[in-house]
Tab-separated table of C-alpha atoms and ligand atoms in Angstrom:
chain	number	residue	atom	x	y	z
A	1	UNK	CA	-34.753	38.722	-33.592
A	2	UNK	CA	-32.132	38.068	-36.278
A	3	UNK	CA	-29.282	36.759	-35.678
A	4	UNK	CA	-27.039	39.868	-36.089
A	5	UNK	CA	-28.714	41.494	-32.569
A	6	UNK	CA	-28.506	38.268	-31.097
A	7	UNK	CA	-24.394	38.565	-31.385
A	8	UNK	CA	-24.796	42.367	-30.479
A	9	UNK	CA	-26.398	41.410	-27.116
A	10	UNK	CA	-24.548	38.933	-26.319
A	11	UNK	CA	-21.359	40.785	-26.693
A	12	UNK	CA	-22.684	44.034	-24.982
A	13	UNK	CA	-23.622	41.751	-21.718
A	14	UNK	CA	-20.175	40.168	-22.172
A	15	UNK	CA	-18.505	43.550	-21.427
A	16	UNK	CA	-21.026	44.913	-18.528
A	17	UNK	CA	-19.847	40.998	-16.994
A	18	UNK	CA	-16.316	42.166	-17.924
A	19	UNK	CA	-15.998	45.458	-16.319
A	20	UNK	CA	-18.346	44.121	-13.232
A	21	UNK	CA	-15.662	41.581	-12.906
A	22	UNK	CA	-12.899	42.194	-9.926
A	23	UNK	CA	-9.636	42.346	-11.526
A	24	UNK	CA	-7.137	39.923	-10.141
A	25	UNK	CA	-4.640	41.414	-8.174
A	26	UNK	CA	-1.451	40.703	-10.591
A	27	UNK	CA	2.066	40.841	-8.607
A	28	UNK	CA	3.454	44.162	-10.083
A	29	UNK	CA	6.766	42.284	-8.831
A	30	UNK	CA	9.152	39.993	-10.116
A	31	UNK	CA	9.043	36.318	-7.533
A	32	UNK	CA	12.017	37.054	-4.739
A	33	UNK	CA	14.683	35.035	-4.718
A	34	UNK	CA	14.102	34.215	-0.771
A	35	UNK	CA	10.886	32.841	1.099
A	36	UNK	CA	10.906	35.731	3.351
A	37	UNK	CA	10.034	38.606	0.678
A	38	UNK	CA	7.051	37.328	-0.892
A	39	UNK	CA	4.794	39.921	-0.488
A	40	UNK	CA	1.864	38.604	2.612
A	41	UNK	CA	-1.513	38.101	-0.220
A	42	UNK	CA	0.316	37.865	-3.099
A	43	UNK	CA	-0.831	36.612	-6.306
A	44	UNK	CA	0.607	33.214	-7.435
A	45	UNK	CA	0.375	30.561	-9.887
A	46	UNK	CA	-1.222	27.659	-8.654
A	47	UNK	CA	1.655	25.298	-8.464
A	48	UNK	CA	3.791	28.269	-6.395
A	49	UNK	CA	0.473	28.469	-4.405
A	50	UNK	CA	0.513	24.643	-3.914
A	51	UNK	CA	4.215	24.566	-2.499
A	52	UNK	CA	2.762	27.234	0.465
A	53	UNK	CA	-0.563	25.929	1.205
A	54	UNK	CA	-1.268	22.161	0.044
A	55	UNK	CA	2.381	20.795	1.036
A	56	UNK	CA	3.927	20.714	4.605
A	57	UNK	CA	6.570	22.949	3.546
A	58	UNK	CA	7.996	24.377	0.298
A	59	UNK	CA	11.032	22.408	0.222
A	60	UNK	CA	11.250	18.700	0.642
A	61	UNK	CA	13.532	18.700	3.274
A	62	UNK	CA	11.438	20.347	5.637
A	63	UNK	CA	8.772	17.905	5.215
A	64	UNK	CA	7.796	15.395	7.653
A	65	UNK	CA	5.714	13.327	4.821
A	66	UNK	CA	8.489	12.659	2.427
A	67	UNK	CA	11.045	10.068	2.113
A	68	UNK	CA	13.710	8.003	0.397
A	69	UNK	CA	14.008	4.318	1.276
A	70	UNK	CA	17.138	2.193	1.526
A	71	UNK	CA	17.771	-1.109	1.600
A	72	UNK	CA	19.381	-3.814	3.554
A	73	UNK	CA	19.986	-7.579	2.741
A	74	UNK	CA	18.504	-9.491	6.059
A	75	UNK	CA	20.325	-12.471	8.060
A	76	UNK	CA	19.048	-15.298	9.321
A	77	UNK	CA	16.283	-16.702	6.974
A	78	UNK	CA	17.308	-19.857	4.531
A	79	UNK	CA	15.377	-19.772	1.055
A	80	UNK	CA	17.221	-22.748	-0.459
A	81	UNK	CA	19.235	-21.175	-3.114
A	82	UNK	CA	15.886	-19.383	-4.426
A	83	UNK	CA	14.779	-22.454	-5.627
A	84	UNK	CA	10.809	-21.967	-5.322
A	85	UNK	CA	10.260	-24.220	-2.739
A	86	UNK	CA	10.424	-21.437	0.202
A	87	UNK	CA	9.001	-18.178	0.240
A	88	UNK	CA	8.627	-15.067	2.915
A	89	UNK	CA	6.338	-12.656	1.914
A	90	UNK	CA	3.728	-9.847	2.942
A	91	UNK	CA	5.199	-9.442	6.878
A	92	UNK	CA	3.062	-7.610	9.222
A	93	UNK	CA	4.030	-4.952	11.263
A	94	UNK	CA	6.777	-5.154	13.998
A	95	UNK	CA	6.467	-5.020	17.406
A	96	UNK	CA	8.565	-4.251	20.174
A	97	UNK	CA	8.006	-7.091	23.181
A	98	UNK	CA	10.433	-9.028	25.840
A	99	UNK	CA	12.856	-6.867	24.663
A	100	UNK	CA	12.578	-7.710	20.863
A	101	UNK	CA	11.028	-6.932	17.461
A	102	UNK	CA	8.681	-10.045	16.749
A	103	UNK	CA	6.839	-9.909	13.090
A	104	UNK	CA	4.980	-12.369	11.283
A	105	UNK	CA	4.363	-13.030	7.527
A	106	UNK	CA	3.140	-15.396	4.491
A	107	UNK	CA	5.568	-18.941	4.789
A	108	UNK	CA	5.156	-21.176	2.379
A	109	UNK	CA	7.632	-24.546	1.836
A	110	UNK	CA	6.282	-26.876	-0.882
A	111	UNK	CA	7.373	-29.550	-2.681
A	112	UNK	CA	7.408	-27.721	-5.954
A	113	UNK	CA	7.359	-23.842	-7.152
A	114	UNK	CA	4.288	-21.888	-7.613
A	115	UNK	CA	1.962	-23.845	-10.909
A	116	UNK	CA	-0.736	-21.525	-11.525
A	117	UNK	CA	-4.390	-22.455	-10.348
A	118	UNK	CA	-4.933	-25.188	-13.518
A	119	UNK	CA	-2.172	-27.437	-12.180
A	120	UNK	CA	-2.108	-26.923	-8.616
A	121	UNK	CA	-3.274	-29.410	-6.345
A	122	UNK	CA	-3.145	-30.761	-2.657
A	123	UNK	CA	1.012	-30.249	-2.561
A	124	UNK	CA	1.312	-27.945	-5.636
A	125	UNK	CA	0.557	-24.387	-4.917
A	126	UNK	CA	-1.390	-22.503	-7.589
A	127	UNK	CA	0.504	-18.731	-6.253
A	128	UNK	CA	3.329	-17.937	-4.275
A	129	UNK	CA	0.861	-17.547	-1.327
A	130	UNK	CA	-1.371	-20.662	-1.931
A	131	UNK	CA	-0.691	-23.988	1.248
A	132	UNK	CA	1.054	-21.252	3.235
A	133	UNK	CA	1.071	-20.637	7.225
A	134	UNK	CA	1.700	-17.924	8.891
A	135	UNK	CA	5.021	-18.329	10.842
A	136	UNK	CA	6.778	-15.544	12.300
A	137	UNK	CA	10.634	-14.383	13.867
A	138	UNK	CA	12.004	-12.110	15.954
A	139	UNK	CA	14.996	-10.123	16.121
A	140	UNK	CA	17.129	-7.762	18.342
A	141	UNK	CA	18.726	-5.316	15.840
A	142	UNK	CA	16.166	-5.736	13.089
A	143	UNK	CA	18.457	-6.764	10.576
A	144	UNK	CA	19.079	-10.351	11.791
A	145	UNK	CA	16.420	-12.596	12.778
A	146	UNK	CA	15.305	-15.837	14.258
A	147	UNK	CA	12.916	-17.708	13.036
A	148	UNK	CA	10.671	-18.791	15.675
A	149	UNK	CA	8.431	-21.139	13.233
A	150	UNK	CA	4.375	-21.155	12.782
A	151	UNK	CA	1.972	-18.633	14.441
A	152	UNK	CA	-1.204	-20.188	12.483
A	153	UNK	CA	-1.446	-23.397	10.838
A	154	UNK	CA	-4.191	-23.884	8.429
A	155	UNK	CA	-7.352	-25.262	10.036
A	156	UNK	CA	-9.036	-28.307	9.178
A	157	UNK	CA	-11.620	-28.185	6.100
A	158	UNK	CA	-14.137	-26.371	6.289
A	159	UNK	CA	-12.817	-23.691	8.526
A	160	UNK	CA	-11.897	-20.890	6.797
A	161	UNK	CA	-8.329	-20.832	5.509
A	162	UNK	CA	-8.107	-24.716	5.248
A	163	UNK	CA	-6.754	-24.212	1.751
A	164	UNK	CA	-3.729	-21.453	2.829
A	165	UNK	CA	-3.299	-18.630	5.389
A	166	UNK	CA	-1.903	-15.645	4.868
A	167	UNK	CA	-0.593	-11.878	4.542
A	168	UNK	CA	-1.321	-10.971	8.507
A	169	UNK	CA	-1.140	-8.289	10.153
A	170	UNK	CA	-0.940	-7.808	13.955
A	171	UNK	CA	-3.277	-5.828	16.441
A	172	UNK	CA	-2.400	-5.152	20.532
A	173	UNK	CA	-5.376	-4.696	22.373
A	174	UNK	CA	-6.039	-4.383	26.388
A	175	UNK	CA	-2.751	-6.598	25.883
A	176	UNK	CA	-3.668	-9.168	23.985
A	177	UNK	CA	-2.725	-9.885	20.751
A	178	UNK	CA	-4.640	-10.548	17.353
A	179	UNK	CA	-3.528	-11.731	14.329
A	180	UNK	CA	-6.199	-10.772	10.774
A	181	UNK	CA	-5.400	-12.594	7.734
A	182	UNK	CA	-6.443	-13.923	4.590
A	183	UNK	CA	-8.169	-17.188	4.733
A	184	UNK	CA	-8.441	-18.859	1.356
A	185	UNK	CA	-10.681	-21.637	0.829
A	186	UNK	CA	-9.534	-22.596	-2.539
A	187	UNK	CA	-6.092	-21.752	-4.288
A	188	UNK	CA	-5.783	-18.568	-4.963
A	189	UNK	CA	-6.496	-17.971	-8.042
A	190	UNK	CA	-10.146	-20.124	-8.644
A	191	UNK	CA	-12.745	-18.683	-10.094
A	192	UNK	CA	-16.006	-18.518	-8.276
A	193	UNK	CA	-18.772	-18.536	-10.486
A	194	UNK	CA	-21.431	-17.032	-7.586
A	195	UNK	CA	-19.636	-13.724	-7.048
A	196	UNK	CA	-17.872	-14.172	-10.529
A	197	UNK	CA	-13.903	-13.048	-9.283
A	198	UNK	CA	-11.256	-14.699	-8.407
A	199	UNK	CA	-9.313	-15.653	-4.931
A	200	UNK	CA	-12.511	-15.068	-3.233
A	201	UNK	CA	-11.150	-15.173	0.223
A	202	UNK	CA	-12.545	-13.672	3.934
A	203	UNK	CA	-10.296	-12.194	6.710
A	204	UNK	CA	-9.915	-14.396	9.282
A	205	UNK	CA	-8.271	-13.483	13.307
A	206	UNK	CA	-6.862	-16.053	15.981
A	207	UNK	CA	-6.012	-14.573	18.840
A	208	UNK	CA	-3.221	-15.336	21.928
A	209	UNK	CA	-2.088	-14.141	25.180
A	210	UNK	CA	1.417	-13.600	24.077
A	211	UNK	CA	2.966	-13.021	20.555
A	212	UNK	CA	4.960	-16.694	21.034
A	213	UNK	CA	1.147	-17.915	20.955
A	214	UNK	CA	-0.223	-20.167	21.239
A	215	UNK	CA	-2.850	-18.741	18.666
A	216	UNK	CA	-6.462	-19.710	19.011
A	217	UNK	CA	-8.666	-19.580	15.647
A	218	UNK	CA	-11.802	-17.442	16.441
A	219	UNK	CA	-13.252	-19.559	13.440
A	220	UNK	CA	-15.478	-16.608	11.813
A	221	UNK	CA	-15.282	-14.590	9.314
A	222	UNK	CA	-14.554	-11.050	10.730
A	223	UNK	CA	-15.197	-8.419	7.958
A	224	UNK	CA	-17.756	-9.025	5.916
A	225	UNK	CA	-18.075	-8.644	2.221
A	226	UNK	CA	-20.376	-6.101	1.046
A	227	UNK	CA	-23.557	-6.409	-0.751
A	228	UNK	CA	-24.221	-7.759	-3.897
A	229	UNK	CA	-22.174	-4.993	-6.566
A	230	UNK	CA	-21.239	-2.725	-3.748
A	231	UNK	CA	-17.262	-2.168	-3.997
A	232	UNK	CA	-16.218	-4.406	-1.515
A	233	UNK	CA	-19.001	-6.942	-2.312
A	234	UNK	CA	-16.271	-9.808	-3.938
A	235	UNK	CA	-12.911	-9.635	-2.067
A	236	UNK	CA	-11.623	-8.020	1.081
A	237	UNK	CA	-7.621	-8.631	1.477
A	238	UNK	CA	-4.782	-6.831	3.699
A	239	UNK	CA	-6.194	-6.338	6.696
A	240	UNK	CA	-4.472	-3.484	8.958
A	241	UNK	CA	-5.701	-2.987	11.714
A	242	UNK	CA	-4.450	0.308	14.167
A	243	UNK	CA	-5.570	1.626	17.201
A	244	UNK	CA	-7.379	5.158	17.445
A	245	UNK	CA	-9.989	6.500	19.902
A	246	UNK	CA	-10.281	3.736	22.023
A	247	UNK	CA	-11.087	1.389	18.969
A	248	UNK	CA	-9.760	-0.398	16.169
A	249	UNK	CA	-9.560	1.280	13.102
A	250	UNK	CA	-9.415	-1.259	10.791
A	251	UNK	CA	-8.170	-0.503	6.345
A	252	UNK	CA	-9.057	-3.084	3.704
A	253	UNK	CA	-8.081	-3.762	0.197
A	254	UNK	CA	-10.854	-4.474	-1.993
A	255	UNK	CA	-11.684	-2.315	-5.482
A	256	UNK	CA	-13.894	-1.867	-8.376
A	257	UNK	CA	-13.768	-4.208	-11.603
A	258	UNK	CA	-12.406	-1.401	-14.000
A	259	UNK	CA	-9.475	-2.446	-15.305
A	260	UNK	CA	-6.068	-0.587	-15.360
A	261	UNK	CA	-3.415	-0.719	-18.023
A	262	UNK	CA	-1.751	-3.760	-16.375
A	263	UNK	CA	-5.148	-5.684	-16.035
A	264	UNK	CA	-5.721	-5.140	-12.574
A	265	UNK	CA	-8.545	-3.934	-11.033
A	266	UNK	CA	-9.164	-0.719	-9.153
A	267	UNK	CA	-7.856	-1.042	-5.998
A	268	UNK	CA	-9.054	0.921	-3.345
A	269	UNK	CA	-8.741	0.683	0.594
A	270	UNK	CA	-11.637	0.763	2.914
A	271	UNK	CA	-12.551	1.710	6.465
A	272	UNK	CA	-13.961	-1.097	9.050
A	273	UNK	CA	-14.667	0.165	12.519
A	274	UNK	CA	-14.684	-1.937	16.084
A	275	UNK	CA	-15.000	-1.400	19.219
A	276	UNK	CA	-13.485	-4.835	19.552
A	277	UNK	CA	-11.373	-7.197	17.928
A	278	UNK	CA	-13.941	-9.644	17.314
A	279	UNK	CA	-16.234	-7.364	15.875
A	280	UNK	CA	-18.687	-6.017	14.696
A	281	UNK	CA	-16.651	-4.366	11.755
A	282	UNK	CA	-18.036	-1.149	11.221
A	283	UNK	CA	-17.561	0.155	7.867
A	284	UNK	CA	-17.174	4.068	7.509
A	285	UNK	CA	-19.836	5.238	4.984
A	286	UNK	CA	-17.119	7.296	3.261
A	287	UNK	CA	-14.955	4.096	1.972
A	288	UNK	CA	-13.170	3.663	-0.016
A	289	UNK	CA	-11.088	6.401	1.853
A	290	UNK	CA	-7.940	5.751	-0.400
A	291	UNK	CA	-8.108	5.330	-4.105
A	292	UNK	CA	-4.722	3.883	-5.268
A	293	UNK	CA	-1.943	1.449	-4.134
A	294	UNK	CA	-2.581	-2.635	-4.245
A	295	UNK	CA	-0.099	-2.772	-1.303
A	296	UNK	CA	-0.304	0.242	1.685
A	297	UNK	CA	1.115	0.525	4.685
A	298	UNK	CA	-0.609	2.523	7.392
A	299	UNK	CA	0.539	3.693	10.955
A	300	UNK	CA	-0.134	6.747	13.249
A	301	UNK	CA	1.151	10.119	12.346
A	302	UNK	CA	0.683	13.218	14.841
A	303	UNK	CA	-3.176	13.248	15.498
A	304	UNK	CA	-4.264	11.354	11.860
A	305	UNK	CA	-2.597	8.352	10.061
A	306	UNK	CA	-0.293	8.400	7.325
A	307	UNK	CA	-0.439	5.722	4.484
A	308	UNK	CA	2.746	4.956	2.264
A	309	UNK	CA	0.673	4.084	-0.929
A	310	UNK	CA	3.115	1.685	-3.448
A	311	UNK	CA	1.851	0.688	-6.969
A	312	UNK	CA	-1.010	0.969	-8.842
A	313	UNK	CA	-3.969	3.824	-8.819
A	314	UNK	CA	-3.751	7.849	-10.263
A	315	UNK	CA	-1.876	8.260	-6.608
A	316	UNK	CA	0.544	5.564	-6.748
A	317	UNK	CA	4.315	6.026	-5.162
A	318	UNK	CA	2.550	8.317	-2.658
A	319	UNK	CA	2.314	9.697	0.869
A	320	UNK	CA	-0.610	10.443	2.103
A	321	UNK	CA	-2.102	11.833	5.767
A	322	UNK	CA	-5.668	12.016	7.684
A	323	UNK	CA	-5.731	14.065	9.924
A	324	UNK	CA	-9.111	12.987	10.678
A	325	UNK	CA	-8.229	8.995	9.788
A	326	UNK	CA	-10.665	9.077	6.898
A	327	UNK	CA	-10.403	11.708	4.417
A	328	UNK	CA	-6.572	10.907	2.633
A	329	UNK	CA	-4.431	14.158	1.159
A	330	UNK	CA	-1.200	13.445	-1.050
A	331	UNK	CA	1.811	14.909	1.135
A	332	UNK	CA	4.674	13.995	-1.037
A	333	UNK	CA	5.667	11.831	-4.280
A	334	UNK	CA	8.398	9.403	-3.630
A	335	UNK	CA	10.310	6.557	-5.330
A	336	UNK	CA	11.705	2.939	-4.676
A	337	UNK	CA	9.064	2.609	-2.267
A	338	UNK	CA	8.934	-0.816	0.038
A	339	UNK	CA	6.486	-3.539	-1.442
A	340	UNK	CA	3.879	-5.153	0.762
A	341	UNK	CA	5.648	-3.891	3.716
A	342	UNK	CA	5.116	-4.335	7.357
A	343	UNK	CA	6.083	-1.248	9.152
A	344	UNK	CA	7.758	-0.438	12.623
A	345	UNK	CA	4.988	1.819	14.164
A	346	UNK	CA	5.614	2.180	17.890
A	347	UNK	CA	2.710	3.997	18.359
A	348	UNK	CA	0.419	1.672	16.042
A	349	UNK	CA	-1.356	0.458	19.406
A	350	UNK	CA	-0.961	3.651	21.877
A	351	UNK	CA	-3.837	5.807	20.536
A	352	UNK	CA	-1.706	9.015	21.422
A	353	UNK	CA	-2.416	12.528	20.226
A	354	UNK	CA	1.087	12.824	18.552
A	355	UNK	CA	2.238	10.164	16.928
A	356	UNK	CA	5.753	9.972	16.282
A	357	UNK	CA	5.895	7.888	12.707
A	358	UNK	CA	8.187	5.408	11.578
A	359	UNK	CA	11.715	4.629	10.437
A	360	UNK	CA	11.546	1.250	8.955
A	361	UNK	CA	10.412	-1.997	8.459
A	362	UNK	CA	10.583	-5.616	5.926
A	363	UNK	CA	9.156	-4.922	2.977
A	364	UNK	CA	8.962	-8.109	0.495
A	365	UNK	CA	10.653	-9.019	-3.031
A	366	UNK	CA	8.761	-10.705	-4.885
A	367	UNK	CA	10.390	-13.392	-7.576
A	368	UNK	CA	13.177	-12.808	-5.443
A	369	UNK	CA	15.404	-15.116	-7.480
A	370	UNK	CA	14.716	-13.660	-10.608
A	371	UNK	CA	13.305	-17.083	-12.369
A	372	UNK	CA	9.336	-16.434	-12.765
A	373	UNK	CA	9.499	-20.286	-13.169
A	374	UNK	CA	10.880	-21.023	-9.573
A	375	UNK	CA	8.763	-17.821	-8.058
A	376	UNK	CA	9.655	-16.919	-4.494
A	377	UNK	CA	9.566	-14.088	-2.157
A	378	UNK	CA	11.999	-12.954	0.198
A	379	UNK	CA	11.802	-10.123	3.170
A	380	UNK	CA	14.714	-6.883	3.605
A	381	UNK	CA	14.622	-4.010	5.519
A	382	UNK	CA	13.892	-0.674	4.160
A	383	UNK	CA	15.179	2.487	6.189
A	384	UNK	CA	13.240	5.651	5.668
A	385	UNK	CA	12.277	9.052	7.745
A	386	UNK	CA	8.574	9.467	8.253
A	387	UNK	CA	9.032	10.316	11.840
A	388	UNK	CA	8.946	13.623	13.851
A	389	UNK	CA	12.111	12.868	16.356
A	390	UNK	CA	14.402	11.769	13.403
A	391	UNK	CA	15.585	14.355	11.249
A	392	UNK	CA	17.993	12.645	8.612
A	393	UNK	CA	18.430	14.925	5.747
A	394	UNK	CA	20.308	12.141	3.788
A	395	UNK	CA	16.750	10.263	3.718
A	396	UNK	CA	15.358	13.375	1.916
A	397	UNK	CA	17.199	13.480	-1.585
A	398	UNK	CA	14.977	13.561	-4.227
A	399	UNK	CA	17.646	12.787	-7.076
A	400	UNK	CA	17.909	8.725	-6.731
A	401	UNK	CA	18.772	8.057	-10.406
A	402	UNK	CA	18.903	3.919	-11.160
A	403	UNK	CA	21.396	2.398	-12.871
A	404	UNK	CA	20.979	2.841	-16.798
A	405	UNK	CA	20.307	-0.745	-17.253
A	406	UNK	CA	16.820	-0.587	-15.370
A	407	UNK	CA	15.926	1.859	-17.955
A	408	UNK	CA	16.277	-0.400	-20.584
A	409	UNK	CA	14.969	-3.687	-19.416
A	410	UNK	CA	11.547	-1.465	-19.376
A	411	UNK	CA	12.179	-1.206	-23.204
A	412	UNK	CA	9.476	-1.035	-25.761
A	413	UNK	CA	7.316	-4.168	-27.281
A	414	UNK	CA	7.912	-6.067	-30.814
A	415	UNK	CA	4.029	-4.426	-31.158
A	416	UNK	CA	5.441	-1.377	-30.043
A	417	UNK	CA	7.941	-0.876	-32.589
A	418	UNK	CA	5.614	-1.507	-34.869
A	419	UNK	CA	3.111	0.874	-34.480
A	420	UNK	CA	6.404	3.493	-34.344
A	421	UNK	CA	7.492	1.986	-37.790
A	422	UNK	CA	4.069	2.798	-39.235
A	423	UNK	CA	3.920	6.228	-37.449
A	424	UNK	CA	7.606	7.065	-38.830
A	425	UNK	CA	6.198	5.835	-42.680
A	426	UNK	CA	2.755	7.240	-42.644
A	427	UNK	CA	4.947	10.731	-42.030
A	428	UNK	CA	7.385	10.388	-44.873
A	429	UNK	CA	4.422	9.575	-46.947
A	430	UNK	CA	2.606	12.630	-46.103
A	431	UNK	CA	5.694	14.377	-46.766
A	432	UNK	CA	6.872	13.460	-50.180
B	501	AAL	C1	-0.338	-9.589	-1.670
B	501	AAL	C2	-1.562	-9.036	-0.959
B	501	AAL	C3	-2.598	-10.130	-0.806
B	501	AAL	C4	-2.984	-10.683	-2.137
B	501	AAL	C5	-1.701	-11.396	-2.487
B	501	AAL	C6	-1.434	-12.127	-1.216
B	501	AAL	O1	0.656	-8.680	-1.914
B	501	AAL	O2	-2.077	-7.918	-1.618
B	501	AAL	O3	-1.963	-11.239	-0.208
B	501	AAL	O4	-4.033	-11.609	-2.002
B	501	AAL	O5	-0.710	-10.387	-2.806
């Protein structure tokens, strides 16, 4: 067959395809101007389709997964004039007991600033979160607190965490409470040529009759790494545990080696299932069940759990829901959103069919006196509306413009300008 039938039968089978076909049903309507005419079945483009059937709602305001976040300066906590020496960081969630909000998070007091992992020894810290404890404070408006002092001291080598404890986060079970945390046995930041990473470091609980303590180390390592070059197989940080169906449902950070523009890896958060605190861990054959954000805050929403996902990851600055705790959907895209925060979730621990959400909770600064050379963290409060009861329309703007400077401080490299140089002369060369 030459190859001029070849053409003729291909487009002949084209057109019996063609005419076989259904026609889409094309709106023989302009798009009304109000919600209530669209026609029911309508044809629609897929991002007017998305607004009806992916999103909550159509408009922002109307839905329950979208938020601003504002800020508030805390009282109470002393960092020494920024200095380096003192740093709060990565606070758990809050909880509501003897008639106060108690939350714990990374402390670290040293004699000098953060040195980096080459010049860090037994009183120089190597990160911002290496010869920490975990101490924790409590407050009655949530805007002051008290510092109440340590919750977990580092244990003696070679339990784990003997080099620095830190980022918790809290669990209330059968009421008792846990504490999960990072337990680093070497500052953060070593190498370790067996699983070939860095800050290889396991989660770690203590556990304690009453949120004043006193704490007692359950000396194992509760989640365990995965196998050799599964995802999970080299680090496992931010524990959260939550309560759902009688157990604890339990989300890890861990992530894949490829690297992102800003050299990090691929973060992704994992699934760990118990039906106690102890253990076994569980892990859902499904994880990772998120895909983005290096810090994520989690907490109960209706019958699923929401996540506020902050940087890093294709869904970064996102809200997301399961409704079935595993399987994540993007609900909104949001800005400013807290860092490393430790959220106010009052039904975190209450396994209820629907949850109400949140309103706020600390979130961290890092390098919160702007000097990378004295680096130091610092908590503040962040004030949002994720919650069914609350219906603050002021929280939904979606119009929060930053001052111009910010703009510019993100300005464009020496390399950069360059490359733009080059671009603007290789087109007046092709032009002359
Ligand atoms: C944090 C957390 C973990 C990391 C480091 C300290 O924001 O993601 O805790 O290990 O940074």
């Amino acid at each position: 067959m030459n190859v001029k039938s070849l053409k003729t039968i291909f487009l002949v089978s084209c057109s019996i395809l063609l005419a076989c076909t259904p026609k889409e049903k094309m709106p023989n309507k302009p798009f009304p101007m109000n919600i209530a005419d669209i026609e029911p079945g309508r044809e629609m483009s897929s991002a007017m389709k998305r607004s009806f059937e992916h999103y909550e709602a159509p408009r922002l305001l109307d839905n329950e997964l979208y938020t601003n976040f504002l800020y508030t300066e805390l009282k109470g906590f002393d960092y020494k004039d920024f200095d380096g020496t003192i740093s709060r960081r990565d606070p758990s969630k809050i909880i509501f007991e003897n008639g106060k909000y108690y939350i714990w998070y990374t402390y670290r007091h040293t004699a000098t600033a953060p040195q980096g992992r080459k010049l860090a020894n037994d009183s120089i810290p190597s990160t911002d979160w290496d010869l920490a404890e975990i101490w924790y404070a409590t407050s009655i408006d949530g805007f002051t607190w008290e510092e109440q002092g340590v919750a977990i001291t580092r244990p003696q080598k070679p339990q784990p965490g003997w080099r620095s404890v830190a980022t918790a986060d809290i669990l209330k079970f059968n009421d008792k409470y846990y504490l999960y945390y990072q337990a680093f046995n070497a500052p953060s930041g070593t190498y370790d040529a067996d699983k070939d990473a860095y800050d290889i470091c396991p989660v770690a609980m203590s556990y304690a009759d009453s949120p004043d303590g006193p704490w007692i180390p359950l000396n194992q390592v509760v989640i365990p790494f995965g196998e050799s070059n599964d995802w999970d197989w080299r680090v496992i940080h931010d524990p959260m545990p939550l309560v759902h169906d009688g157990k604890i449902y339990l989300y890890y950070k861990s992530g894949m080696e490829q690297r992102d523009a800003n050299g990090k890896h691929w973060d992704c958060w994992g699934l760990a299932i118990a039906d106690k605190p102890e253990g076994p861990f569980v892990k859902h054959p499904l994880s990772p069940v998120m895909n983005s954000g290096h810090e994520t805050m989690l907490f109960p929403f209706r019958e699923g759990v929401a996540a506020i996902v902050g940087t890093d990851g294709i869904e970064h600055y996102t809200i997301q829901y399961a409704k079935d705790w595993v399987n994540f959907e993007v609900m909104s895209v949001t800005q400013l959103l807290p860092t490393a925060a430790g959220v106010f979730s009052p039904d975190a621990f209450a396994d209820v069919a629907n949850a109400d959400g949140i309103t706020w909770g600390l979130s961290h600064f890092i390098n919160a006196g702007n000097n990378w050379k004295k680096q130091c963290s610092k908590l503040g409060r962040f004030d949002c509306d994720l919650s069914l009861s609350t219906n603050d329309n002021k929280m939904k703007n979606s119009n929060i413009l930053l001052p111009n400077d910010v703009y510019f401080k993100y300005g464009l490299s020496a390399k950069q300008r360059e490359r733009i140089k080059q671009q603007n002369e290789d087109l007046l060369n092709t032009n002359k």
